[in-house]
XYZ file of C-alpha atoms in Angstrom:
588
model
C 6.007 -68.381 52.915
C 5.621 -71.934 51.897
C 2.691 -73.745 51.944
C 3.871 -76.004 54.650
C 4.985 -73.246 56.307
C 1.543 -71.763 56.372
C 0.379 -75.273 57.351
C 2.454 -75.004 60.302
C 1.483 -71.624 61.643
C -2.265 -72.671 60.886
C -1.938 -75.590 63.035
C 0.299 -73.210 65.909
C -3.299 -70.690 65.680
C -5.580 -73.783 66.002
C -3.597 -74.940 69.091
C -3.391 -71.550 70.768
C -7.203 -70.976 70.057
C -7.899 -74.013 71.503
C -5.834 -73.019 74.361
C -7.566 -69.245 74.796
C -10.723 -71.123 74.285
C -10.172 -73.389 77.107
C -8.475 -71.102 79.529
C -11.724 -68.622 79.048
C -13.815 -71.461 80.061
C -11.451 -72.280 82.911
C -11.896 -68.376 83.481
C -15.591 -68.964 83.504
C -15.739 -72.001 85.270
C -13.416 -70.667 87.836
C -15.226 -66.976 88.608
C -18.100 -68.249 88.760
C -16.959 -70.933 91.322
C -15.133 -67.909 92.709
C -18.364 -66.486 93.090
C -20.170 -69.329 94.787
C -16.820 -69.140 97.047
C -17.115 -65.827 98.162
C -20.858 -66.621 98.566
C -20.321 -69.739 100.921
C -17.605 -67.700 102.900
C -20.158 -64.549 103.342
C -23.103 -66.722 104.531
C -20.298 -68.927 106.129
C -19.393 -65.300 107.934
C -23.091 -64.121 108.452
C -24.084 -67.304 109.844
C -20.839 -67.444 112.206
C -22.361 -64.302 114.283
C -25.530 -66.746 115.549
C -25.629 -67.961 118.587
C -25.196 -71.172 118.992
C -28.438 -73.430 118.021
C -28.356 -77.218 119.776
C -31.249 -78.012 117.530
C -29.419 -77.467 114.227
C -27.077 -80.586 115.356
C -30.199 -82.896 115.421
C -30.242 -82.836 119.268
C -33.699 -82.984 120.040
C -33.933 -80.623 123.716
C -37.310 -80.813 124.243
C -37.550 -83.409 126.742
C -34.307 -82.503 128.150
C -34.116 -81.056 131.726
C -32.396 -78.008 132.597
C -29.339 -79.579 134.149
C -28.827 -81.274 131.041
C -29.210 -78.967 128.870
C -26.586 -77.214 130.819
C -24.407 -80.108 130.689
C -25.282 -80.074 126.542
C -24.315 -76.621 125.953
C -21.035 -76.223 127.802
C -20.326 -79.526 126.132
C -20.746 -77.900 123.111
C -19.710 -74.272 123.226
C -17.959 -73.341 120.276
C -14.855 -71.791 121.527
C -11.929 -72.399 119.067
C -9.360 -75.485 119.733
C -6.137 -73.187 119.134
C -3.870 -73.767 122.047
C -1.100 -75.991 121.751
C 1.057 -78.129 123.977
C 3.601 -76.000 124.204
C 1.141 -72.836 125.139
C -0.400 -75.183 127.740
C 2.763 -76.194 129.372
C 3.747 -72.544 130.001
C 0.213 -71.373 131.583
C 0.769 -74.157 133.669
C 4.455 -73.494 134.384
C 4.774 -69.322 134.619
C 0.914 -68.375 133.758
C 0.154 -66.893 136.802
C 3.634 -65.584 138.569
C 3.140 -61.842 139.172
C 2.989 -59.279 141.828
C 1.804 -62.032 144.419
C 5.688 -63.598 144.072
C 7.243 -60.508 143.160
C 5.381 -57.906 145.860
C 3.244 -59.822 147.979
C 6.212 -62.004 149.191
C 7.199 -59.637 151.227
C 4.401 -58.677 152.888
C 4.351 -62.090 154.267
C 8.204 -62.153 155.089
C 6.955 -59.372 157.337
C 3.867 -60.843 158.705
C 5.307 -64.114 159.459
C 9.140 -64.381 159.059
C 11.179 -66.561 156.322
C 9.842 -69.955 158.805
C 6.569 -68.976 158.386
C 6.618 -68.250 154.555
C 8.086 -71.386 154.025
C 5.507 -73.223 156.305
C 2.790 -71.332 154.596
C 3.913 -71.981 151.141
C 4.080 -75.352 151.381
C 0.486 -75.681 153.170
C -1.289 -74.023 150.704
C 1.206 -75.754 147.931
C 0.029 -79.161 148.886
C -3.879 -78.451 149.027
C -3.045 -76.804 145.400
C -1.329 -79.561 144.155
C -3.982 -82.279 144.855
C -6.294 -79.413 143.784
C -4.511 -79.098 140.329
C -4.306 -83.060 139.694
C -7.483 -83.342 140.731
C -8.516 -80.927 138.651
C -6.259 -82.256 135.562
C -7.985 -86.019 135.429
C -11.658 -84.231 135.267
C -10.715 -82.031 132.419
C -8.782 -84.318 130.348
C -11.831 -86.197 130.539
C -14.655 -83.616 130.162
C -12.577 -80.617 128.421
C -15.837 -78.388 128.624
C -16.238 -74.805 128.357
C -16.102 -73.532 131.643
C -13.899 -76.404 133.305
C -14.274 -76.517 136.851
C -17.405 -73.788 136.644
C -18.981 -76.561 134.939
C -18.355 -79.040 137.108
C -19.698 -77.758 139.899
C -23.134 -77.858 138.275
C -22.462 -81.069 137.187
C -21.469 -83.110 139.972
C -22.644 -81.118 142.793
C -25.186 -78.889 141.907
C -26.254 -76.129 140.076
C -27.196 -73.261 142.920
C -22.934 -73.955 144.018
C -21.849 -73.628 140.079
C -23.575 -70.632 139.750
C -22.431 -69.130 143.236
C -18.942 -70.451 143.144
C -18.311 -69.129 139.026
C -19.666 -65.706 139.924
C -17.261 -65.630 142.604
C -14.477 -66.469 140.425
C -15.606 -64.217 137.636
C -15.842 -61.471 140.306
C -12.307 -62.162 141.615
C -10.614 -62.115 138.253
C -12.587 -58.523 137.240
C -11.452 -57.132 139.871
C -7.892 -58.447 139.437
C -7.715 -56.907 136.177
C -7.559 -53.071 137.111
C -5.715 -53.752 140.446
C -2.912 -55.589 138.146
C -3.209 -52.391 135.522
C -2.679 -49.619 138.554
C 0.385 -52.219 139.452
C 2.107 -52.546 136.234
C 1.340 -48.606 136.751
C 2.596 -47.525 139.556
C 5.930 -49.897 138.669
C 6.875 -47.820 135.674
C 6.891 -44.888 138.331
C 10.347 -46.285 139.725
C 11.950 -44.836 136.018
C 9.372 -41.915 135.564
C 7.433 -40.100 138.233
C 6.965 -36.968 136.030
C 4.173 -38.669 133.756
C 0.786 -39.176 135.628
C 0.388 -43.139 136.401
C -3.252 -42.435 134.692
C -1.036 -42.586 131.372
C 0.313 -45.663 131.824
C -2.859 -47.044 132.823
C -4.458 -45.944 129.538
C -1.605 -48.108 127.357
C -1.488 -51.084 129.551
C -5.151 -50.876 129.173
C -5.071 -50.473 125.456
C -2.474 -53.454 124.928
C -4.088 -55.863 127.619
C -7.211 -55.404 125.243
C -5.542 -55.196 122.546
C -4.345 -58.916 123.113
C -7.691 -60.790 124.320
C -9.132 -59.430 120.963
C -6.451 -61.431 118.709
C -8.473 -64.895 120.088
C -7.471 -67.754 122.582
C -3.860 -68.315 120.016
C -2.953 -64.325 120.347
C -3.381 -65.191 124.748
C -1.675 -68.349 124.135
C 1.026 -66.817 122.377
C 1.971 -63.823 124.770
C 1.197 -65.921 127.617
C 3.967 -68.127 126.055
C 6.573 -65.495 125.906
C 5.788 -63.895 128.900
C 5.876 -66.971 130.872
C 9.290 -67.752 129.474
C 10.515 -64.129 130.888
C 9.268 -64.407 134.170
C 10.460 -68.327 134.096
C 13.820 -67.041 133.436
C 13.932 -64.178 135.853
C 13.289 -66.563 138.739
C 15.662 -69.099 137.978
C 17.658 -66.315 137.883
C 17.328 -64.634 140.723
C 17.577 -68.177 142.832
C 20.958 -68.354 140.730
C 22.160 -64.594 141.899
C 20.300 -65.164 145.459
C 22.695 -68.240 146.318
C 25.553 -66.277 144.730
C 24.761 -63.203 147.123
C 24.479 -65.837 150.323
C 27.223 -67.308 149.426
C 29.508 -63.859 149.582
C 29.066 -62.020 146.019
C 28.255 -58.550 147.079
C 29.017 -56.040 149.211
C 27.313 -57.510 152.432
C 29.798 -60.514 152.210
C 29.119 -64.242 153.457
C 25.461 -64.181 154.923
C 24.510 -68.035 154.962
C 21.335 -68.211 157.837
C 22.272 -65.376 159.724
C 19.008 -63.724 159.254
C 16.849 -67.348 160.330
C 18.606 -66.757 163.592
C 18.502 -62.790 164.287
C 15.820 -61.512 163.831
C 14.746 -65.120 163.919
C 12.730 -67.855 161.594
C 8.954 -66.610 162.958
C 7.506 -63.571 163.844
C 4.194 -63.175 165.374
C 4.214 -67.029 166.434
C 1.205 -69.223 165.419
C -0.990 -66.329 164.260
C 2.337 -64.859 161.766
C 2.203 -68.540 159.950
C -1.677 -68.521 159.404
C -1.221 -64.631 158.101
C 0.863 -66.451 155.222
C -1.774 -68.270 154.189
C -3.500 -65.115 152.801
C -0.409 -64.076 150.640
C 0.239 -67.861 149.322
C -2.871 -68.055 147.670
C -2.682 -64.856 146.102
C 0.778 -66.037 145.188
C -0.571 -69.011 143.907
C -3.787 -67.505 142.169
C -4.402 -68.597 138.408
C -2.799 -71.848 139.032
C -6.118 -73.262 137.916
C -6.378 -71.727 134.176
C -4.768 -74.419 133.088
C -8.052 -76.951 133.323
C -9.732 -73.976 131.646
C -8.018 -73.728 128.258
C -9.047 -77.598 128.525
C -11.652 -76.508 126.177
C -10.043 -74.409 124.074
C -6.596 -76.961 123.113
C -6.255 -79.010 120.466
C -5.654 -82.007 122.072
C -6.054 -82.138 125.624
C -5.985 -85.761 126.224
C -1.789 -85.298 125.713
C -1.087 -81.758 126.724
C -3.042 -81.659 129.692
C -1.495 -84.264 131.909
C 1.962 -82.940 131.343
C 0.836 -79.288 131.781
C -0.861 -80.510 135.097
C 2.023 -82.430 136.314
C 4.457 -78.836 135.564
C 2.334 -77.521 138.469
C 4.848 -79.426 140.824
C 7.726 -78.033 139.664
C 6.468 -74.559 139.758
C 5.339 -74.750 143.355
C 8.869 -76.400 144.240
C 10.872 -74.362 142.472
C 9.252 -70.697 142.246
C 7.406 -70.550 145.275
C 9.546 -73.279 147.868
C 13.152 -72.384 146.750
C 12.293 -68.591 146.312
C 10.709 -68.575 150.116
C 13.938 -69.538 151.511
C 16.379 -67.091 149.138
C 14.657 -64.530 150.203
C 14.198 -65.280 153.926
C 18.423 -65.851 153.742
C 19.044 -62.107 152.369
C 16.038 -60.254 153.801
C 14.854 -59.966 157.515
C 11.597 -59.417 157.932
C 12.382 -56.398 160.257
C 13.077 -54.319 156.998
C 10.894 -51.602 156.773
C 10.640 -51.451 153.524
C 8.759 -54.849 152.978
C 5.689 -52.902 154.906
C 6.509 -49.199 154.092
C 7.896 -49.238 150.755
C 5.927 -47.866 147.595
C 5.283 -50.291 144.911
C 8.169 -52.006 143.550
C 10.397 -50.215 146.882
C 8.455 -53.244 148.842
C 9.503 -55.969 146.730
C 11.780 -58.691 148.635
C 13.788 -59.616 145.215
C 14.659 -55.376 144.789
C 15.240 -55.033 148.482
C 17.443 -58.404 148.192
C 19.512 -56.996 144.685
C 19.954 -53.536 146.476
C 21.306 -55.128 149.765
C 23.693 -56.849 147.659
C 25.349 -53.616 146.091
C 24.333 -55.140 142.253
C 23.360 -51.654 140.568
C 21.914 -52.850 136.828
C 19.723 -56.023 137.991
C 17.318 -53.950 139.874
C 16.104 -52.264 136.607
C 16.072 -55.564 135.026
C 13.812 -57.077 138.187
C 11.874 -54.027 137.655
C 10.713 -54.993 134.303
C 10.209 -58.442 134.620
C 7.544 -57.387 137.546
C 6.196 -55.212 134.324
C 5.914 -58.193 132.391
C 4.485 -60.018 134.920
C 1.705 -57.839 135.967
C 0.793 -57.597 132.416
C 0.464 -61.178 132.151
C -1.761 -61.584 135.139
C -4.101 -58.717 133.735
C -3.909 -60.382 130.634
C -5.054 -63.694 132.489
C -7.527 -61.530 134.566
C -9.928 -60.684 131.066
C -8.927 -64.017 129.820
C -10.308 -66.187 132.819
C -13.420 -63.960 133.524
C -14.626 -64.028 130.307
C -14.428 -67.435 130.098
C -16.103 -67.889 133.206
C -19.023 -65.665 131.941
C -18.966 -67.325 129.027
C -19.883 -70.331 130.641
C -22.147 -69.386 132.830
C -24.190 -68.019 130.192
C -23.377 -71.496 128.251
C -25.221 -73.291 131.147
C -28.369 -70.778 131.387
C -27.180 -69.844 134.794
C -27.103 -66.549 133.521
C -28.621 -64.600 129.988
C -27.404 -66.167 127.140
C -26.485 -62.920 125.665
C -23.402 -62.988 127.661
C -21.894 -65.887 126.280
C -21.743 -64.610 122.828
C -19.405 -66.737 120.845
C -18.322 -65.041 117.566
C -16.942 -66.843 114.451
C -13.273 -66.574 115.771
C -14.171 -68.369 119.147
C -14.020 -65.174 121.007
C -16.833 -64.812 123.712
C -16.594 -60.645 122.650
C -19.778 -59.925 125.011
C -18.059 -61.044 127.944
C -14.314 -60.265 126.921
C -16.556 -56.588 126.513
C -17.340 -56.426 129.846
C -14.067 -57.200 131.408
C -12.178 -54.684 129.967
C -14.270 -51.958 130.486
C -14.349 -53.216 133.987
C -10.623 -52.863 133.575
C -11.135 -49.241 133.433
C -11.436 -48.909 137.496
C -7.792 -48.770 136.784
C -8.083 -44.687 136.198
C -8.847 -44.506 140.068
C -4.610 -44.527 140.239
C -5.331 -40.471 140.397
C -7.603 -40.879 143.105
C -5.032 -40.628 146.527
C -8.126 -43.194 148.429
C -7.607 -45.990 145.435
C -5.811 -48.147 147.663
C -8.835 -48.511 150.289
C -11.358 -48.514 146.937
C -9.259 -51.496 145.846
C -9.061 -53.307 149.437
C -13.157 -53.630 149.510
C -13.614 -54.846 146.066
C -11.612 -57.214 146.616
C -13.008 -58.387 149.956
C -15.795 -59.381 148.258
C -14.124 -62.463 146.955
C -11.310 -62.749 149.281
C -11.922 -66.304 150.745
C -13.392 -67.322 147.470
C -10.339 -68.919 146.118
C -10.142 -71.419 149.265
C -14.173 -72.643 148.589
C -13.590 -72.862 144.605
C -10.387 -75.092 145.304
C -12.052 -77.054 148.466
C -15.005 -77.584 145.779
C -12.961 -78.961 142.878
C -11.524 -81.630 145.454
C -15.208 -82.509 146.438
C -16.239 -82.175 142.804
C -13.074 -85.107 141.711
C -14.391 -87.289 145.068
C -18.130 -87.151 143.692
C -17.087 -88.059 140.128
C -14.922 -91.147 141.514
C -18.178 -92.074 143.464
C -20.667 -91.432 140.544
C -18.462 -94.228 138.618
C -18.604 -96.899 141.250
C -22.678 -95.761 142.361
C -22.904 -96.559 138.286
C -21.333 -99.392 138.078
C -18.680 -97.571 136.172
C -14.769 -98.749 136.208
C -11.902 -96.695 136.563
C -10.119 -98.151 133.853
C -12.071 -95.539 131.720
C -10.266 -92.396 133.222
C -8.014 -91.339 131.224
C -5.503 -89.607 132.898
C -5.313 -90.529 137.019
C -4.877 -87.961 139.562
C -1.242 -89.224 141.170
C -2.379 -88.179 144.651
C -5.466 -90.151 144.215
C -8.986 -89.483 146.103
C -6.174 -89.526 149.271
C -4.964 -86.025 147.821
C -8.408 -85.026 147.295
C -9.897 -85.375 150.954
C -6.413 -84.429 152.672
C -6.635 -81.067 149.899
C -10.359 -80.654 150.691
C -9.233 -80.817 154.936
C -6.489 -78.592 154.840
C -8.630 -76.082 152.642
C -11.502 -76.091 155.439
C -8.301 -75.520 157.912
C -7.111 -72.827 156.321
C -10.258 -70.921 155.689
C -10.565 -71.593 159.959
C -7.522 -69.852 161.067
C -8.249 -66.823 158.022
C -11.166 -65.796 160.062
C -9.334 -66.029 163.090
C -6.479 -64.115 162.121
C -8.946 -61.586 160.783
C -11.437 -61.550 163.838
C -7.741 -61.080 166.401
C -5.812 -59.572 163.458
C -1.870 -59.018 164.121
C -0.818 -56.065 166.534
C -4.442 -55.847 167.656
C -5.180 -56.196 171.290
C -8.818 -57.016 170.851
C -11.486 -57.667 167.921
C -11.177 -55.886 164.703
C -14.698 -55.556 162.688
C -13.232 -53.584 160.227
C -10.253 -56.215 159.119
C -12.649 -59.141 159.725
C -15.380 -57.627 157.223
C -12.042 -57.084 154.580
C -10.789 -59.833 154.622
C -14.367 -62.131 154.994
C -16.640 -60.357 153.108
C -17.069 -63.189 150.905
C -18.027 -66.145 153.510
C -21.312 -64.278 154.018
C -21.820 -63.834 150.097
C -21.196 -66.804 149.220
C -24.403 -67.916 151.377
C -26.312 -65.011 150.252
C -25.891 -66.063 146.594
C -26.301 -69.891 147.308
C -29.734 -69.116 149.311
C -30.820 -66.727 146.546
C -30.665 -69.066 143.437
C -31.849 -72.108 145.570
C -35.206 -69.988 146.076
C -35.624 -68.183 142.743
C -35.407 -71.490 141.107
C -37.368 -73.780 143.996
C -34.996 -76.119 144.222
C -34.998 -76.937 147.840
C -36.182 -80.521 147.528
C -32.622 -81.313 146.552
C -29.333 -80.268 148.112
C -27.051 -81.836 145.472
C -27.430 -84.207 142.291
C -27.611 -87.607 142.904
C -24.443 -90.264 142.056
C -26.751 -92.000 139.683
C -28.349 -89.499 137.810
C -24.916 -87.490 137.364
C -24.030 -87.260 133.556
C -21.195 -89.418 132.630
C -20.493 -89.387 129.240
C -21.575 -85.583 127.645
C -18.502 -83.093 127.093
C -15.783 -86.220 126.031
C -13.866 -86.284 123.019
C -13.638 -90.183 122.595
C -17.206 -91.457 122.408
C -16.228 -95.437 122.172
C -15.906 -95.783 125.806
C -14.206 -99.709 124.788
C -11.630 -98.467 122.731
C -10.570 -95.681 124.706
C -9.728 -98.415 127.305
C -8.238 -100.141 125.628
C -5.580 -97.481 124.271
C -5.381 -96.589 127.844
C -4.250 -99.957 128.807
C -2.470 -100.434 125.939
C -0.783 -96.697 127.501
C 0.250 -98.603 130.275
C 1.506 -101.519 128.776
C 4.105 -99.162 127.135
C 4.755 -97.813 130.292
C 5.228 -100.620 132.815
C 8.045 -101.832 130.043
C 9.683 -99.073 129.510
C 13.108 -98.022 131.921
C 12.844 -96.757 135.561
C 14.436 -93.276 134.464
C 11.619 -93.159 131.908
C 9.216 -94.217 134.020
C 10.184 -91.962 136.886
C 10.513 -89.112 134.599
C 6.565 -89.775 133.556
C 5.375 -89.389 136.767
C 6.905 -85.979 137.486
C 6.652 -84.467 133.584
């Protein structure tokens, strides 16, 4: 080996020492800032299981009141931002479709007639939809923890909030086993040999299961589930005008059955019996204000996923009523007699029509559906106790946020509430069931009458403040006009309920029994009210005054200036773009 040779490798050694040399102190360098790492993300982790601590923010609550501290902390709950556009849009479109469409159609066909479903659905349709947008332009602006539970305490007061979220968080417990036992007793029409308590153990298990993966893992089976059920609708409208039309074995029907056995049954009192089924048809159409909190940008998904409400009520609910009133009259006996999934209109309809495979296929989609409902149940109630323990209406221990935005305490206490589903063994379940749920069966009609009053005293807390509109960011279309004629037709129906359930159908006389089913809540509701009122001495006032009501806490865009100015800059856009454009806007 030559000198320059040796030279050479010399040289080669130097550089690869150097090399070694550097990449052990890159080693170094880079455990130990692997260390510090893995430090950070462990106290990062330790730290993510406190509660949440308003004074760590430099927000000085000392002086605050209670009502603002309440506005403060649901303001600030730290649920995670996870949902997307795309998850929002199908809450809004399919979230809530399930056995109330699919089963408790036909109840009402039966009740009422297809005249009176139709009627009834779009009553209760209306007062939704001005409930929905009215809804829509106060969560786009104050996308809060809680939504409309929030509200309440906000803009009308604080013994209401915590009466009218209890109710809700009742109503949706409750729901959650009476969905399981459904999805339950529906897998009976394949398999009667395995008990339904089974089936209520898995559901159970994967309904859980699913609330557990976060607000993305509900956004993301919501998503999919909504598409099925979207799907199975537009189908069955498709194979529904087929079978009118003279596909099947009962040939051309057309309106035969609006004219024998006729359009109404049971007169006046059959079309306010409706009412009762459309809203729990309808139920859920209001989770899509509270994800508000939980999307990533609710000042663009929101609107649209508000204004998808219109198509769903059309569509699903208005187009569906008539289908089904055109190929099943509501003197079939199996709308009031048949078991489970044997009573529902879009089966009986299929079966009528001599199509063998589709009922199967019906069959699961009313699966699906009732899953996604439950699934909705343990979502909405615990984030309605969640807030509730946000706002110190009740101990703070049950809002419990952990680091994934979960609120586990209160997701906790849903599902085990879920497991009232085992009571499918018990042969008196159905009557167990039918008194739980009188205890919040008018509460739907107050919490949506309230959310109209709640968008009226938020326009009138802007103009008592000297406050313009030009601030809002997204409009209701129907205006304060939707809001009082939603709010009157609300206090209507809620009228003729008690009637119908004082002088219920087929009774001669009064019925105490029915009446206390089906307005157990009424009383309750004033029970509760009365009770917080006087634990917490707040007589002196019967709501919160315009000008004191908090109109800035809970946005996103602080610069109230600029955010006008993009919104009018918004328009702008608007008023020059195409009619087509323009008109498809408004609806989408």
């Amino acid at each position: 080996m030559g000198y320059s040779d040796i030279e050479k490798q010399a040289a080669v050694s130097k550089e690869v020492n150097a090399g070694t040399s550097q990449s052990s102190s890159r080693s170094l360098d880079f455990s130990s800032s692997a260390s510090d790492d893995r430090n950070s993300h462990w106290q990062r982790f330790i730290d993510s299981f406190k509660p949440i601590d308003l004074e760590e923010d430099g927000i000085d609550t000392t002086n605050l009141s209670p009502m603002e501290k309440s506005i403060l902390a649901s303001a600030k709950h730290p649920l995670a931002r996870r949902l997307k556009s795309r998850h929002l849009q199908m809450i809004a479109i399919g979230g809530s479709i399930g056995t109330g469409l699919f089963v408790g159609s036909g109840y009402a066909l039966a009740n009422g007639g297809p005249g009176a479903v139709l009627i009834g659905y779009v009553i209760v349709g209306y007062a939704l939809l001005t409930v929905v947008n009215a809804l829509g332009e106060l969560s786009v602006q104050f996308p809060v923890s809680g939504s409309f539970n929030a509200f309440f305490t906000r803009f009308v007061d604080p013994s209401w909030g915590f009466c009218l979220a209890l109710m809700y968080y009742v109503s949706w417990a409750i729901s959650y086993p009476s969905e399981i036992i459904a999805a339950a007793m529906t897998i009976q029409f394949w398999n009667t040999s395995i008990s339904p308590a089974v089936w209520v153990a898995i559901i159970w298990v994967v309904i859980s299961s699913i609330n557990l993966f976060g607000v993305k893992g509900y956004g993301e089976v919501e998503f999919v589930l909504s598409i099925i059920k979207v799907l199975a609708v537009i189908g069955f409208l498709i194979l529904g005008i087929c079978i009118t039309c003279g596909v099947g074995d009962q040939g051309y029907i057309g309106g035969k059955y609006w004219h024998n056995p006729g359009a109404f049954n049971h007169g006046f009192k059959g079309v306010c019996s409706v009412f009762i089924s459309a809203a729990f048809s309808f139920g859920g159409i209001e989770l899509v204000a509270l994800a508000a909190a939980e999307t990533e940008n609710p000042r663009k998904a929101l609107p649209k996923a508000t204004k998808q409400v219109f198509w769903r009520v059309t569509i699903f609910y208005l187009l569906t009523s008539i289908v089904i009133g055109c190929l099943v009259p509501y003197t079939n006996t199996d709308l009031l007699d048949g078991e489970g999934i044997a009573a529902s209109p879009f089966v009986i309809a299929i079966n009528q029509g001599g199509i063998k495979v589709v009922p199967h296929i019906m069959n699961a989609v009313i699966i699906v559906a009732v899953i996604s409902v439950g699934n909705s149940s343990v979502y909405g109630a615990s984030r309605t106790m969640a807030s509730l323990a946000a706002q110190g209406l009740i101990p703070e221990v049950f809002g419990y946020i952990d680091r994934q935005g979960r609120p586990l305490v209160a997701i906790g206490i849903t599902t085990l509430i879920g497991l009232l589903g085992f009571l499918v063994v018990n042969e008196n379940e159905g009557a167990v069931f039918t008194w739980f749920f009188s205890v919040c069966s008018l509460a739907s009609f107050f919490i949506w009458g309230f959310i109209n009053l709640t968008h009226l005293r938020w326009r009138w807390a802007l103009y008592a403040q000297g406050r313009s509109k030009d601030e809002i960011i997204f409009r209701s279309p129907l205006g304060t006009f939707g809001s009082w004629t939603g709010m009157a037709l609300l206090i209507f129906i809620i009228a003729v309920l008690i009637w119908v359930s004082i002088f219920p159908i087929g009774e001669s006389g009064a019925d105490v029994v029915t009446f206390w089913q089906n307005c157990l809540s009424l009383p309750l509701i004033v029970v509760i009210f009365v009770a917080h009122k006087t634990y917490h001495k707040t007589w002196n006032h019967l709501w919160v005054k315009l000008d004191q009501i908090d109109l800035d806490t809970g946005r996103r865009e602080i610069n109230i200036e600029v955010l006008k100015q993009e919104i009018a800059d918004e328009k702008q856009d608007l008023s020059e773009a195409p009619i087509w454009y323009r008109v498809y806007r408004f609806f989408c």
